[in-house]
């Protein structure tokens, strides 16, 4: 068998081999390119999440206790320990460290001097020796402290220029440092400010050590000092430590954003946990990097698992299309293979010929698809074995189809067997049992997020095939009934169309269409469920248009906010996140653990949520509560209710709210409540409007606001003023200035849920699955039409000779194709709607909704989408049939033979 002959046959059947090559290219492109794109999206999401976090959260910090033992080599000891701790880190952690620093601090001690006295400033100054600070800062005046020790020379210190300005110091300022007393200081030692500096990069990690070199800590109250830190030479710290001054060492290792590989998060998190387990008991280890990394890893694992499910559906659809293309090509060449057999060829002659032809086309297309996949930006995965396997399977598809299609004795395929053959029945029963078994295993074992279990991930494919088999068994019977009814009516179009539709052999095409449409519908339904769950998560966090959080607000803050432009309503909220309930009024611990106590003005909360468009079910016990003698009616979590009953408190206890104890009784229970974390299982909700009158009344710690086009900055200013008024007029005055309030809008929270983390990977999966499934479904419908196009062309030609008009022909075509398209699309849509109910509990999608469970429910829009897709599919099928008939020239089709 010569290569030249194979090349000529490939050219003769160029269209069929081009289709096979395109399918091969698409398969290998997806296999090699999609993992790269997913890795790139995951890396981008990880970078964005880590960038949005404070840089100091990526620090691994070790801190020694305050040491007063004399030592003249404390800086050298700190340096050696700095290197040793880095070497002992687990490899994934050590490779992720991008920057590191160490320092030794002398505790803040009172300093006095003429420049400070001029402003009547009370200052405690800490001293810090930190290698690398001279490279990170630029001198603006004076010099850096001298590293050479000179006896009897004053201690030299350099200060940040802004810090010095606030303390009225300058280069050359003379100070004395010593232990503070009521009248001054004891054991004074001379000190001089030798230089002022500014940081080269104020956001640089070297400046994140606490207390900060770049800030002055304001007094906490009357008579308290300002606290600042200055830079000194290493030799100064050594001498101070030798003199018995209390010192503390600090070592910091910062993980670099670009050094964290999204594919190795589990190893990095395990390494961080190992650090904590093996930490030196004499040191304090502080690290918070594992928290955002765990959250992102949970999202990536859930997204990859979902992508595996979607990919299984898409690749199974492509495999079905390859099989359909191979069968279609083999049927078109049936006469050629029959002639080979008639001339003495073996039964495998046609298959060997097809194999030679496939080897000329498929490997080239596979290599091209793999190469195009390598052009996709992103970190590669080891996909070469899968590309090779896909190329081999596609290469064998045409020879296997040639063996499966009989070359002689072609029988009519438009007749229906009332009873399927034993072989066919066995295969169908096996598929149904396999789908049922896989479904049971999936529900019992679940999916290991981030890993791919071939059987469990293929459950959607098996489920779709099982649904297609059932539809195939049920498909002809309604059509036969309709055909019999149509036979009694006038006209032949309906009768002929339903009769031909009921006799069509559509097993393989129907399965492929169901797979494709089911994948697209699955993506659409799950995406809608995630979107709705994010709405609920945003409403759980902010059950209004905006939430203002602070420390304590003056009571008139609510009225002031109500006068702002756009504000329709505002209500007060008080949150005590960690309260211990008491068994009696004197404060005897009820011994049921900590609970979150939330004080809400129930009627006001109902008004705000209604004005904000939030559907918040409110317990009648809260809404109808009024100030009256006796315990307050409370809504508690089931866990708290059970604990109260177990403690023998008869469902009542005392809660402490801003120093006041209020007795409450359990009036209702709730699994969750807005303003509390989703995982909060221990809480007590009290009605503010029912509190008894007392001399001291609670004040709000948060305010919920409803309104249109709210300005977050205006709300922030109003909240800050409310806090300041409380500080000036409240029960406790003269304290430090309260921290600024935070303003969160429900729209911003909702946007953060949709944009942060690995949402790019999730969105890619939804979009690619929906679009890919729809396009492949239409392509499968085109294959279905082409598979019976020659037979329909012959029937049409005969009917045209009998007087069938062109209009009647179009009607006949619609009647014949509508049942096939309708059953395929509706079965696929039904599979796509049921699969989320089956898979949702094991996909872990709550990682994308702030812990709120994802609820998948019937979407009315799905019906409209299915109807629209059905109409498009039917129009596409008619267009394919019309183009094919035009190519076949129906006037000459009867001369092409009787085979279909």
XYZ file of C-alpha atoms in Angstrom, residues 155-550:
396
model
C 24.922 57.924 72.442
C 24.330 58.847 68.798
C 20.839 58.431 67.370
C 19.244 59.171 63.969
C 15.538 59.960 63.642
C 13.035 60.043 60.824
C 12.658 63.661 59.703
C 8.869 63.692 60.307
C 9.290 62.123 63.739
C 11.922 64.698 64.667
C 9.713 67.544 63.493
C 6.783 66.352 65.631
C 9.091 66.122 68.648
C 10.768 69.491 67.944
C 14.164 67.818 67.437
C 16.880 68.444 64.851
C 20.361 67.252 63.992
C 22.526 68.313 66.966
C 19.727 68.236 69.578
C 21.193 67.380 72.977
C 19.258 64.855 75.072
C 19.632 62.801 78.194
C 18.202 59.312 78.559
C 17.419 57.506 81.800
C 14.838 55.868 84.027
C 11.792 58.096 84.522
C 10.789 59.365 87.948
C 8.136 61.773 89.150
C 10.598 64.639 89.068
C 12.703 63.670 86.010
C 15.082 60.811 85.281
C 17.671 58.829 87.173
C 21.005 57.572 85.901
C 20.967 60.049 82.987
C 23.221 59.287 80.022
C 24.036 61.842 77.325
C 22.535 61.413 73.871
C 22.728 63.465 70.687
C 20.626 63.431 67.519
C 23.324 63.136 64.829
C 21.136 62.858 61.741
C 17.695 62.990 60.188
C 16.649 60.639 57.391
C 13.745 59.861 55.112
C 12.899 56.387 53.774
C 13.707 55.744 50.121
C 10.473 53.739 49.887
C 8.075 54.377 52.740
C 6.233 51.162 51.876
C 9.422 49.089 52.118
C 9.233 46.093 54.405
C 12.185 47.167 56.519
C 10.034 49.940 58.007
C 7.227 47.580 59.103
C 8.933 46.552 62.315
C 6.967 47.578 65.408
C 7.066 50.039 66.972
C 7.628 51.957 63.762
C 10.659 54.142 63.136
C 8.494 56.449 61.004
C 5.704 57.261 63.431
C 5.194 58.796 66.825
C 2.763 56.948 69.077
C 0.434 59.485 70.648
C -0.217 59.438 74.402
C -2.919 57.006 75.474
C -4.224 59.418 78.067
C -3.424 62.404 80.234
C 0.099 62.298 81.660
C 1.213 59.590 79.247
C 4.317 60.074 77.038
C 4.815 60.150 73.300
C 6.703 57.056 72.144
C 9.222 57.102 69.297
C 12.090 54.895 68.081
C 15.483 56.013 66.804
C 18.294 54.278 64.922
C 21.578 53.619 66.714
C 24.770 51.778 65.806
C 25.102 48.048 66.504
C 27.922 48.692 68.956
C 25.625 50.969 70.962
C 23.096 48.181 71.466
C 25.863 45.799 72.474
C 27.100 48.238 75.123
C 23.611 49.003 76.392
C 22.842 45.274 76.694
C 26.135 44.765 78.555
C 25.113 47.583 80.904
C 21.918 45.690 81.777
C 19.431 47.598 79.659
C 16.395 45.461 78.656
C 16.660 44.537 74.975
C 14.607 42.473 72.561
C 15.566 40.802 69.263
C 13.286 40.555 66.251
C 13.718 38.481 63.076
C 11.396 38.898 60.099
C 11.172 36.878 56.883
C 8.767 38.166 54.216
C 7.271 35.835 51.625
C 7.557 37.270 48.119
C 4.408 37.483 46.019
C 6.297 36.377 42.926
C 7.867 33.443 44.759
C 4.615 31.771 45.777
C 3.511 29.178 43.232
C -0.249 28.700 43.084
C 0.303 25.019 42.242
C 2.365 24.455 45.428
C 0.124 26.159 47.979
C -0.541 22.996 49.968
C 3.180 22.374 50.445
C 3.743 25.993 51.505
C 0.855 25.896 53.989
C 2.143 22.623 55.423
C 5.583 24.217 55.771
C 4.122 27.153 57.694
C 2.319 24.762 60.012
C 5.574 22.854 60.513
C 7.260 26.109 61.513
C 4.674 26.682 64.213
C 4.947 23.134 65.522
C 8.741 23.266 65.698
C 9.111 26.847 66.925
C 11.621 27.542 69.693
C 9.632 27.841 72.948
C 11.866 30.761 73.971
C 10.724 32.754 70.926
C 7.337 34.083 69.892
C 6.426 33.139 66.323
C 3.868 35.317 64.562
C 2.652 34.649 61.029
C -0.658 35.204 59.280
C 0.282 34.206 55.735
C -1.438 30.843 55.979
C -4.897 32.428 56.415
C -5.191 34.078 52.954
C -3.266 31.191 51.404
C -5.734 28.660 52.834
C -8.687 30.700 51.601
C -7.197 30.964 48.125
C -6.214 27.279 48.075
C -9.817 26.333 48.924
C -11.051 28.442 46.016
C -8.489 27.026 43.583
C -9.273 23.451 44.614
C -13.003 24.031 44.162
C -12.445 25.739 40.806
C -10.151 22.970 39.543
C -12.655 20.309 40.589
C -15.428 22.138 38.773
C -13.168 22.547 35.741
C -12.483 18.811 35.780
C -16.228 18.134 35.648
C -16.740 20.649 32.832
C -13.693 19.383 30.939
C -14.989 15.822 31.165
C -18.217 16.942 29.511
C -16.482 18.969 26.786
C -13.888 16.282 25.980
C -16.558 13.553 25.962
C -18.548 15.690 23.509
C -15.491 16.131 21.304
C -14.849 12.384 21.453
C -18.418 11.804 20.364
C -17.979 14.238 17.486
C -14.827 12.397 16.394
C -16.762 9.122 16.410
C -19.630 10.706 14.442
C -17.182 12.146 11.900
C -15.478 8.763 11.525
C -18.791 6.916 11.097
C -20.005 9.472 8.589
C -16.781 9.162 6.586
C -16.936 5.347 6.671
C -20.552 5.324 5.456
C -19.752 7.664 2.601
C -17.031 5.241 1.460
C -19.024 2.044 1.967
C -19.165 1.300 -1.740
C -15.374 1.648 -2.002
C -14.795 -0.852 0.788
C -17.426 -3.217 -0.661
C -15.577 -3.167 -3.960
C -12.327 -4.028 -2.206
C -13.994 -7.025 -0.584
C -15.503 -8.084 -3.883
C -12.043 -8.082 -5.466
C -10.697 -10.445 -2.826
C -9.585 -8.026 -0.133
C -9.523 -9.118 3.502
C -12.032 -7.929 6.056
C -9.378 -5.576 7.480
C -8.259 -4.151 4.140
C -10.487 -1.113 4.455
C -9.382 -0.544 8.042
C -5.708 -0.697 7.090
C -6.344 1.747 4.269
C -8.164 4.110 6.661
C -5.323 3.807 9.176
C -2.751 4.799 6.573
C -4.826 7.797 5.612
C -5.361 8.846 9.253
C -1.627 8.638 9.911
C -1.091 11.247 7.206
C -3.542 13.708 8.775
C -4.140 13.191 12.496
C -0.542 13.300 13.858
C 0.147 16.528 11.971
C -3.041 18.112 13.351
C -2.192 16.846 16.850
C 1.292 18.369 16.734
C -0.135 21.646 15.450
C -2.756 21.722 18.236
C -0.119 20.941 20.866
C 2.136 23.699 19.505
C -0.707 26.226 19.540
C -1.420 25.193 23.127
C 2.175 25.930 24.123
C 1.659 29.505 22.891
C -0.986 30.083 25.559
C 0.602 32.140 28.368
C 0.930 30.335 31.651
C 2.954 27.740 33.529
C 2.845 24.406 31.668
C 1.540 21.168 33.120
C 2.866 17.738 32.052
C 0.221 17.215 29.340
C 2.354 15.495 26.674
C 1.108 11.963 27.573
C -2.495 13.115 27.267
C -1.823 14.773 23.901
C -0.237 11.555 22.602
C -3.126 9.457 23.917
C -5.670 11.784 22.276
C -3.804 11.626 18.947
C -3.656 7.817 19.052
C -7.359 7.490 19.832
C -8.394 9.887 17.073
C -6.085 8.089 14.626
C -7.791 4.785 15.430
C -11.302 6.248 15.198
C -11.602 5.990 11.399
C -10.221 2.398 11.094
C -12.527 1.249 13.902
C -15.506 2.931 12.230
C -14.569 1.221 8.976
C -14.682 -2.142 10.730
C -17.970 -1.280 12.456
C -19.808 -0.181 9.285
C -20.717 -3.241 7.165
C -19.289 -3.036 3.656
C -21.813 -5.395 2.090
C -25.449 -6.084 2.556
C -26.336 -2.648 3.797
C -29.714 -2.970 5.441
C -32.372 -0.363 5.876
C -31.744 1.792 8.917
C -35.090 3.527 8.976
C -36.956 0.667 10.603
C -37.546 0.414 14.326
C -37.076 -2.767 16.270
C -39.793 -3.101 18.857
C -37.358 -5.107 20.926
C -33.692 -4.129 20.855
C -31.095 -6.813 20.304
C -29.624 -8.584 23.302
C -26.250 -6.941 22.705
C -27.737 -3.463 22.517
C -29.904 -4.067 25.567
C -26.903 -5.342 27.536
C -24.842 -2.274 26.683
C -27.641 0.099 27.627
C -28.359 -1.665 30.936
C -24.624 -1.640 31.732
C -24.438 2.106 31.087
C -27.450 2.735 33.313
C -26.023 0.620 36.128
C -22.595 2.258 35.805
C -24.151 5.725 35.982
C -26.168 4.726 39.055
C -23.132 3.191 40.768
C -20.965 6.234 40.076
C -23.696 8.508 41.405
C -23.978 6.521 44.641
C -20.205 6.551 45.112
C -20.103 10.276 44.469
C -22.735 10.973 47.101
C -21.054 8.713 49.655
C -17.383 9.493 49.075
C -17.635 12.976 47.652
C -14.904 14.628 45.633
C -11.442 15.374 46.947
C -11.184 19.021 46.013
C -8.215 19.742 43.795
C -7.784 16.105 42.787
C -9.285 14.219 39.864
C -11.005 10.880 40.449
C -11.698 9.589 36.907
C -14.838 7.674 37.884
C -16.398 10.380 40.008
C -15.485 13.227 37.677
C -17.074 11.253 34.821
C -20.399 11.039 36.695
C -21.872 13.943 34.660
C -20.864 12.179 31.429
C -22.353 8.867 32.553
C -25.467 10.635 33.796
C -25.908 12.374 30.446
C -25.379 9.126 28.516
C -27.911 7.349 30.718
C -30.430 10.138 30.165
C -29.797 9.978 26.403
C -30.343 6.186 26.418
C -33.668 6.605 28.209
C -34.683 9.378 25.828
C -33.692 7.187 22.888
C -35.885 4.357 24.153
C -38.850 6.698 24.701
C -38.277 8.885 21.631
C -40.036 6.872 18.872
C -43.244 5.939 20.664
C -44.908 9.376 20.899
C -43.943 9.977 17.275
C -45.564 6.731 16.172
C -48.745 7.752 17.958
C -48.679 11.187 16.343
C -47.962 9.580 12.961
C -51.015 7.323 13.268
C -53.166 10.284 14.172
C -51.722 12.280 11.269
C -52.545 9.443 8.876
C -56.224 10.137 9.500
C -55.955 13.806 8.573
C -55.704 15.497 5.215
C -52.265 16.183 3.810
C -49.179 14.058 3.777
C -46.565 16.394 5.240
C -47.261 15.731 8.925
C -47.693 12.007 8.424
C -44.529 11.574 6.364
C -42.478 13.852 8.650
C -43.482 12.127 11.901
C -43.126 8.684 10.344
C -39.586 9.420 9.153
C -38.675 11.108 12.454
C -39.865 8.043 14.375
C -37.822 5.706 12.178
C -34.586 7.700 12.322
C -31.659 5.942 13.986
C -30.285 8.763 16.139
C -28.500 6.942 18.966
C -24.968 8.333 18.666
C -25.928 11.889 17.597
C -28.538 12.138 20.357
C -25.989 11.148 23.018
C -23.489 13.707 21.777
C -26.050 16.514 21.665
C -27.267 15.670 25.170
C -23.672 15.736 26.439
C -22.974 19.108 24.873
C -26.210 20.828 25.878
C -26.053 19.254 29.343
C -22.563 20.691 29.891
C -23.680 24.154 28.782
C -26.815 24.054 30.947
C -24.829 22.775 33.948
C -22.450 25.730 33.707
C -25.322 28.207 33.375
C -27.266 26.797 36.339
C -24.259 26.580 38.675
C -23.120 30.088 37.692
C -26.589 31.419 38.514
C -26.516 29.591 41.857
C -23.120 31.029 42.770
C -24.270 34.509 41.750
C -27.409 34.290 43.902
C -25.408 32.932 46.844
C -23.005 35.857 46.594
C -25.986 38.179 46.839
C -27.043 36.422 50.038
C -23.481 36.577 51.377
C -23.368 40.338 50.744
C -26.734 40.745 52.478
C -25.473 38.658 55.389
C -22.460 40.933 55.821
C -24.271 44.228 55.114
C -28.077 43.877 55.387
C -28.538 47.461 54.205
C -27.075 49.775 51.600
C -24.163 50.697 53.905
C -22.705 49.683 57.240
C -20.666 52.045 59.437
C -18.498 50.299 62.040
C -16.716 52.094 64.848
